[in-house]
Protein backbone atom coordinates (compact mmCIF):
# COMPACT_ATOMS: atom_id res chain seq x y z
CA UNK A 1 0.00 0.00 0.00
CA UNK A 2 1.45 3.22 -1.12
CA UNK A 3 1.52 6.40 0.92
CA UNK A 4 -0.88 8.08 -1.48
CA UNK A 5 -3.56 5.45 -1.12
CA UNK A 6 -4.30 6.75 2.37
CA UNK A 7 -5.40 10.06 0.87
CA UNK A 8 -7.03 8.84 -2.34
CA UNK A 9 -9.43 6.23 -0.86
CA UNK A 10 -11.56 8.78 1.11
CA UNK A 11 -11.80 11.04 -1.91
CA UNK A 12 -13.04 8.16 -4.07
CA UNK A 13 -15.70 7.34 -1.50
CA UNK A 14 -16.86 10.96 -1.37
CA UNK A 15 -17.01 11.14 -5.16
CA UNK A 16 -19.11 7.98 -5.33
CA UNK A 17 -21.51 9.32 -2.74
CA UNK A 18 -21.80 12.65 -4.57
CA UNK A 19 -22.56 10.84 -7.83
CA UNK A 20 -25.30 8.78 -6.16
CA UNK A 21 -26.89 11.94 -4.70
CA UNK A 22 -26.85 13.63 -8.09
CA UNK A 23 -28.36 10.51 -9.65
CA UNK A 24 -31.23 10.60 -7.13
CA UNK A 25 -31.82 14.36 -7.27
CA UNK A 26 -31.54 14.76 -11.07
CA UNK A 27 -35.19 13.75 -11.85
CA UNK A 28 -36.45 16.31 -9.29
CA UNK A 29 -34.46 19.25 -10.71
CA UNK A 30 -36.99 20.48 -13.35
CA UNK A 31 -39.80 20.40 -10.78
CA UNK A 32 -37.76 22.45 -8.31
CA UNK A 33 -36.84 25.00 -10.97
CA UNK A 34 -40.48 25.44 -11.96
CA UNK A 35 -41.49 25.87 -8.30
CA UNK A 36 -38.79 28.51 -7.80
CA UNK A 37 -39.84 30.41 -10.90
CA UNK A 38 -43.48 30.42 -9.88
CA UNK A 39 -42.62 31.48 -6.36
CA UNK A 40 -40.52 34.40 -7.67
CA UNK A 41 -43.26 35.72 -9.97
CA UNK A 42 -45.78 35.45 -7.13
CA UNK A 43 -43.53 37.43 -4.80
CA UNK A 44 -43.07 40.09 -7.50
CA UNK A 45 -46.82 40.48 -7.99
CA UNK A 46 -47.37 40.81 -4.25
CA UNK A 47 -44.67 43.46 -3.87
CA UNK A 48 -45.99 45.52 -6.82
CA UNK A 49 -49.56 45.35 -5.58
CA UNK A 50 -48.41 46.43 -2.16
CA UNK A 51 -46.64 49.47 -3.58
CA UNK A 52 -49.74 50.42 -5.56
CA UNK A 53 -51.95 50.10 -2.51
CA UNK A 54 -49.59 52.29 -0.49
CA UNK A 55 -49.66 55.01 -3.19
CA UNK A 56 -53.44 54.96 -3.37
CA UNK A 57 -53.70 55.18 0.41
CA UNK A 58 -51.32 58.15 0.48
CA UNK A 59 -53.27 59.96 -2.26
CA UNK A 60 -56.54 59.43 -0.39
CA UNK A 61 -54.96 61.06 2.65
CA UNK A 62 -53.71 64.08 0.68
CA UNK A 63 -56.86 64.81 -1.34
CA UNK A 64 -59.23 65.77 1.56
CA UNK A 65 -56.81 68.53 2.64
CA UNK A 66 -57.22 70.24 -0.74
CA UNK A 67 -60.33 71.99 -2.00
CA UNK A 68 -61.73 69.87 -4.76
CA UNK A 69 -62.77 72.04 -7.68
CA UNK A 70 -63.56 71.33 -11.28
CA UNK A 71 -60.21 72.59 -12.48
CA UNK A 72 -57.91 71.86 -9.48
CA UNK A 73 -54.37 71.81 -10.82
CA UNK A 74 -51.32 71.52 -8.55
CA UNK A 75 -48.54 73.70 -10.00
CA UNK A 76 -45.79 71.80 -8.18
CA UNK A 77 -46.86 68.25 -9.02
CA UNK A 78 -48.53 67.61 -12.31
CA UNK A 79 -50.02 64.16 -12.58
CA UNK A 80 -50.77 62.38 -15.82
CA UNK A 81 -54.25 63.11 -17.08
CA UNK A 82 -56.55 60.70 -18.74
CA UNK A 83 -57.74 61.49 -22.27
CA UNK A 84 -61.27 62.17 -21.00
CA UNK A 85 -60.09 64.88 -18.58
CA UNK A 86 -57.95 66.46 -21.28
CA UNK A 87 -60.91 66.43 -23.65
CA UNK A 88 -63.18 68.09 -21.08
CA UNK A 89 -60.52 70.63 -20.16
CA UNK A 90 -59.96 71.58 -23.79
CA UNK A 91 -63.63 71.74 -24.56
CA UNK A 92 -64.30 74.03 -21.58
CA UNK A 93 -62.85 77.07 -23.41
CA UNK A 94 -65.21 77.39 -26.43
CA UNK A 95 -68.38 77.93 -24.33
CA UNK A 96 -66.91 81.22 -23.12
CA UNK A 97 -66.51 82.35 -26.72
CA UNK A 98 -70.00 81.16 -27.47
CA UNK A 99 -71.30 83.10 -24.49
CA UNK A 100 -69.52 86.23 -25.73
CA UNK A 101 -70.98 85.72 -29.19
CA UNK A 102 -74.40 85.18 -27.67
CA UNK A 103 -74.03 88.36 -25.61
CA UNK A 104 -72.99 90.32 -28.71
CA UNK A 105 -75.92 88.89 -30.63
CA UNK A 106 -78.25 89.80 -27.76
CA UNK A 107 -76.86 93.35 -27.70
CA UNK A 108 -77.33 93.65 -31.44
CA UNK A 109 -80.86 92.35 -31.13
CA UNK A 110 -81.56 94.84 -28.34
CA UNK A 111 -80.21 97.68 -30.46
CA UNK A 112 -82.35 96.57 -33.38
CA UNK A 113 -85.38 96.37 -31.11
CA UNK A 114 -84.68 99.87 -29.79
CA UNK A 115 -84.38 101.20 -33.34
CA UNK A 116 -87.60 99.46 -34.28
CA UNK A 117 -89.31 100.92 -31.22
CA UNK A 118 -88.16 104.43 -32.11
CA UNK A 119 -89.37 104.04 -35.69
CA UNK A 120 -92.70 102.69 -34.50
CA UNK A 121 -93.12 105.58 -32.05
CA UNK A 122 -92.36 108.13 -34.77
CA UNK A 123 -94.81 106.48 -37.16
CA UNK A 124 -97.49 106.38 -34.47
CA UNK A 125 -96.98 110.08 -33.68
CA UNK A 126 -97.20 110.95 -37.38
CA UNK A 127 -100.40 108.93 -37.72
CA UNK A 128 -101.90 110.65 -34.69
CA UNK A 129 -101.04 114.09 -36.02
CA UNK A 130 -102.60 113.23 -39.38
CA UNK A 131 -105.78 111.86 -37.78
CA UNK A 132 -106.16 114.54 -35.11
CA UNK A 133 -103.87 117.52 -35.80
CA UNK A 134 -105.84 119.81 -33.47
CA UNK A 135 -104.88 117.95 -30.27
CA UNK A 136 -101.25 117.71 -31.37
CA UNK A 137 -101.02 121.44 -32.20
CA UNK A 138 -102.92 122.33 -29.02
CA UNK A 139 -100.22 120.54 -27.03
CA UNK A 140 -97.53 122.43 -29.02
CA UNK A 141 -98.83 125.91 -29.88
CA UNK A 142 -95.37 127.17 -30.82
CA UNK A 143 -95.35 124.64 -33.63
CA UNK A 144 -98.62 126.15 -34.86
CA UNK A 145 -97.05 129.63 -35.04
CA UNK A 146 -94.00 128.20 -36.82
CA UNK A 147 -96.16 126.49 -39.47
CA UNK A 148 -98.20 129.66 -40.02
CA UNK A 149 -95.08 131.83 -40.34
CA UNK A 150 -93.41 129.49 -42.84
CA UNK A 151 -96.61 129.15 -44.89
CA UNK A 152 -97.13 132.92 -45.04
CA UNK A 153 -93.52 133.48 -46.13
CA UNK A 154 -93.94 130.90 -48.90
CA UNK A 155 -97.17 132.58 -50.05
CA UNK A 156 -95.46 135.99 -50.17
CA UNK A 157 -92.59 134.54 -52.22
CA UNK A 158 -94.94 132.89 -54.73
CA UNK A 159 -97.09 135.99 -55.16
CA UNK A 160 -94.34 138.58 -55.38
CA UNK A 161 -91.68 136.67 -57.32
CA UNK A 162 -93.34 134.02 -59.47
CA UNK A 163 -96.89 135.21 -60.17
CA UNK A 164 -95.83 138.83 -60.64
CA UNK A 165 -93.11 137.93 -63.19
CA UNK A 166 -95.39 135.47 -65.03
CA UNK A 167 -98.51 137.61 -64.90
CA UNK A 168 -99.71 136.74 -68.43
CA UNK A 169 -99.90 133.06 -67.52
CA UNK A 170 -102.06 133.69 -64.42
CA UNK A 171 -104.03 136.80 -65.28
CA UNK A 172 -104.11 138.54 -61.88
CA UNK A 173 -103.05 142.24 -61.96
CA UNK A 174 -99.62 143.06 -60.52
CA UNK A 175 -100.97 145.65 -58.05
CA UNK A 176 -103.27 143.04 -56.53
CA UNK A 177 -100.40 140.55 -56.28
CA UNK A 178 -98.21 143.13 -54.49
CA UNK A 179 -100.96 143.89 -51.97
CA UNK A 180 -101.55 140.21 -51.29
CA UNK A 181 -97.83 139.50 -50.86
CA UNK A 182 -97.56 142.43 -48.38
CA UNK A 183 -100.43 140.96 -46.31
CA UNK A 184 -98.68 137.56 -46.35
CA UNK A 185 -95.43 139.18 -45.14
CA UNK A 186 -97.31 140.79 -42.24
CA UNK A 187 -98.83 137.42 -41.26
CA UNK A 188 -95.39 135.79 -41.42
CA UNK A 189 -93.82 138.45 -39.19
CA UNK A 190 -96.66 138.24 -36.66
CA UNK A 191 -96.46 134.43 -36.37
CA UNK A 192 -92.66 134.49 -36.20
CA UNK A 193 -92.69 137.04 -33.36
CA UNK A 194 -95.27 134.96 -31.46
CA UNK A 195 -93.14 131.85 -31.96
CA UNK A 196 -90.00 133.55 -30.61
CA UNK A 197 -91.34 135.77 -27.82
CA UNK A 198 -94.53 134.35 -26.35
CA UNK A 199 -94.12 132.08 -23.31
CA UNK A 200 -97.41 132.38 -21.41
CA UNK A 201 -100.98 131.64 -22.58
CA UNK A 202 -101.29 131.95 -26.36
CA UNK A 203 -105.03 131.50 -26.89
CA UNK A 204 -105.74 135.12 -27.86
CA UNK A 205 -102.84 135.34 -30.32
CA UNK A 206 -103.81 132.05 -31.96
CA UNK A 207 -107.38 133.30 -32.39
CA UNK A 208 -106.11 136.55 -33.95
CA UNK A 209 -104.01 134.77 -36.59
CA UNK A 210 -106.80 132.26 -37.24
CA UNK A 211 -109.38 134.98 -37.87
CA UNK A 212 -106.87 136.90 -40.03
CA UNK A 213 -106.31 133.80 -42.18
CA UNK A 214 -110.05 133.31 -42.67
CA UNK A 215 -110.46 136.98 -43.66
CA UNK A 216 -107.58 136.55 -46.13
CA UNK A 217 -109.46 133.61 -47.66
CA UNK A 218 -112.60 135.74 -48.05
CA UNK A 219 -110.51 138.42 -49.75
CA UNK A 220 -109.03 135.88 -52.16
CA UNK A 221 -112.44 134.54 -53.11
CA UNK A 222 -113.69 138.06 -53.77
CA UNK A 223 -110.69 138.79 -56.00
CA UNK A 224 -111.20 135.57 -57.94
CA UNK A 225 -114.84 136.49 -58.54
CA UNK A 226 -113.98 140.07 -59.49
CA UNK A 227 -111.20 139.16 -61.94
CA UNK A 228 -112.72 135.95 -63.26
CA UNK A 229 -112.60 137.30 -66.82
CA UNK A 230 -108.84 138.03 -66.61
CA UNK A 231 -107.75 134.91 -64.72
CA UNK A 232 -106.46 131.97 -66.69
CA UNK A 233 -106.98 128.34 -65.76
CA UNK A 234 -103.61 128.05 -63.89
CA UNK A 235 -104.33 131.33 -62.05
CA UNK A 236 -107.79 130.20 -60.96
CA UNK A 237 -106.44 126.79 -59.81
CA UNK A 238 -103.66 128.45 -57.83
CA UNK A 239 -105.89 130.90 -55.97
CA UNK A 240 -108.50 128.26 -55.20
CA UNK A 241 -105.84 125.90 -53.84
CA UNK A 242 -104.30 128.67 -51.74
CA UNK A 243 -107.72 129.59 -50.37
CA UNK A 244 -108.43 125.98 -49.36
CA UNK A 245 -105.06 125.53 -47.59
CA UNK A 246 -105.24 128.85 -45.69
CA UNK A 247 -108.89 128.26 -44.72
CA UNK A 248 -108.00 124.81 -43.32
CA UNK A 249 -105.10 126.30 -41.38
CA UNK A 250 -107.34 129.05 -39.95
CA UNK A 251 -109.95 126.52 -38.82
CA UNK A 252 -107.28 124.35 -37.18
CA UNK A 253 -105.90 127.40 -35.36
CA UNK A 254 -109.31 128.34 -33.98
CA UNK A 255 -110.05 124.78 -32.87
CA UNK A 256 -106.60 124.50 -31.28
CA UNK A 257 -107.25 127.72 -29.36
CA UNK A 258 -110.52 126.27 -28.02
CA UNK A 259 -108.73 123.02 -27.07
CA UNK A 260 -106.04 124.94 -25.19
CA UNK A 261 -108.74 126.92 -23.37
CA UNK A 262 -110.55 123.71 -22.33
CA UNK A 263 -107.34 122.13 -21.05
CA UNK A 264 -106.49 125.25 -19.04
CA UNK A 265 -110.00 125.26 -17.51
CA UNK A 266 -109.83 121.53 -16.74
CA UNK A 267 -106.45 121.76 -15.03
XYZ file of C-alpha atoms in Angstrom, residues 21-149:
129
model
C -26.885 11.935 -4.703
C -26.846 13.633 -8.090
C -28.362 10.507 -9.651
C -31.227 10.602 -7.130
C -31.818 14.359 -7.274
C -31.540 14.755 -11.072
C -35.187 13.750 -11.848
C -36.447 16.305 -9.287
C -34.463 19.247 -10.714
C -36.994 20.480 -13.351
C -39.803 20.404 -10.776
C -37.758 22.446 -8.314
C -36.840 25.005 -10.971
C -40.477 25.442 -11.958
C -41.490 25.874 -8.297
C -38.792 28.505 -7.796
C -39.838 30.412 -10.901
C -43.483 30.424 -9.880
C -42.619 31.482 -6.361
C -40.518 34.400 -7.667
C -43.264 35.721 -9.971
C -45.781 35.451 -7.127
C -43.534 37.434 -4.797
C -43.066 40.089 -7.501
C -46.822 40.483 -7.993
C -47.371 40.811 -4.250
C -44.666 43.463 -3.873
C -45.990 45.516 -6.816
C -49.561 45.349 -5.582
C -48.410 46.431 -2.158
C -46.636 49.467 -3.577
C -49.745 50.423 -5.563
C -51.949 50.105 -2.510
C -49.585 52.293 -0.493
C -49.655 55.007 -3.194
C -53.443 54.964 -3.365
C -53.705 55.179 0.410
C -51.316 58.148 0.477
C -53.274 59.961 -2.259
C -56.535 59.428 -0.390
C -54.957 61.059 2.647
C -53.708 64.075 0.679
C -56.858 64.813 -1.341
C -59.232 65.772 1.558
C -56.814 68.531 2.635
C -57.225 70.239 -0.743
C -60.328 71.990 -1.998
C -61.735 69.874 -4.757
C -62.765 72.039 -7.682
C -63.559 71.333 -11.278
C -60.207 72.586 -12.484
C -57.914 71.861 -9.484
C -54.365 71.806 -10.820
C -51.318 71.522 -8.548
C -48.540 73.702 -10.005
C -45.792 71.796 -8.180
C -46.861 68.249 -9.016
C -48.526 67.613 -12.310
C -50.023 64.164 -12.582
C -50.766 62.379 -15.817
C -54.250 63.108 -17.077
C -56.545 60.699 -18.737
C -57.740 61.487 -22.271
C -61.272 62.168 -20.997
C -60.090 64.878 -18.576
C -57.950 66.463 -21.280
C -60.905 66.429 -23.646
C -63.183 68.086 -21.077
C -60.520 70.634 -20.159
C -59.956 71.576 -23.791
C -63.633 71.744 -24.561
C -64.299 74.028 -21.584
C -62.851 77.072 -23.407
C -65.210 77.385 -26.426
C -68.381 77.925 -24.331
C -66.912 81.222 -23.119
C -66.511 82.349 -26.724
C -69.996 81.155 -27.471
C -71.304 83.102 -24.492
C -69.518 86.227 -25.728
C -70.979 85.725 -29.190
C -74.404 85.179 -27.668
C -74.029 88.364 -25.608
C -72.989 90.319 -28.710
C -75.924 88.891 -30.626
C -78.251 89.802 -27.761
C -76.858 93.349 -27.698
C -77.329 93.653 -31.443
C -80.860 92.348 -31.126
C -81.559 94.838 -28.344
C -80.207 97.680 -30.457
C -82.354 96.570 -33.384
C -85.379 96.367 -31.110
C -84.680 99.866 -29.794
C -84.382 101.203 -33.340
C -87.596 99.462 -34.284
C -89.310 100.918 -31.217
C -88.160 104.435 -32.113
C -89.367 104.040 -35.692
C -92.699 102.687 -34.496
C -93.119 105.576 -32.047
C -92.362 108.134 -34.769
C -94.806 106.478 -37.157
C -97.494 106.384 -34.472
C -96.981 110.076 -33.684
C -97.201 110.947 -37.382
C -100.399 108.928 -37.724
C -101.896 110.651 -34.687
C -101.040 114.086 -36.018
C -102.605 113.226 -39.378
C -105.778 111.861 -37.780
C -106.156 114.538 -35.110
C -103.867 117.523 -35.795
C -105.845 119.806 -33.474
C -104.883 117.950 -30.270
C -101.247 117.708 -31.369
C -101.019 121.438 -32.196
C -102.915 122.333 -29.017
C -100.218 120.540 -27.032
C -97.526 122.429 -29.017
C -98.835 125.912 -29.882
C -95.375 127.171 -30.816
C -95.347 124.637 -33.629
C -98.618 126.152 -34.859
C -97.054 129.626 -35.038
C -93.998 128.201 -36.818
C -96.161 126.490 -39.470
C -98.198 129.659 -40.018
C -95.077 131.830 -40.337
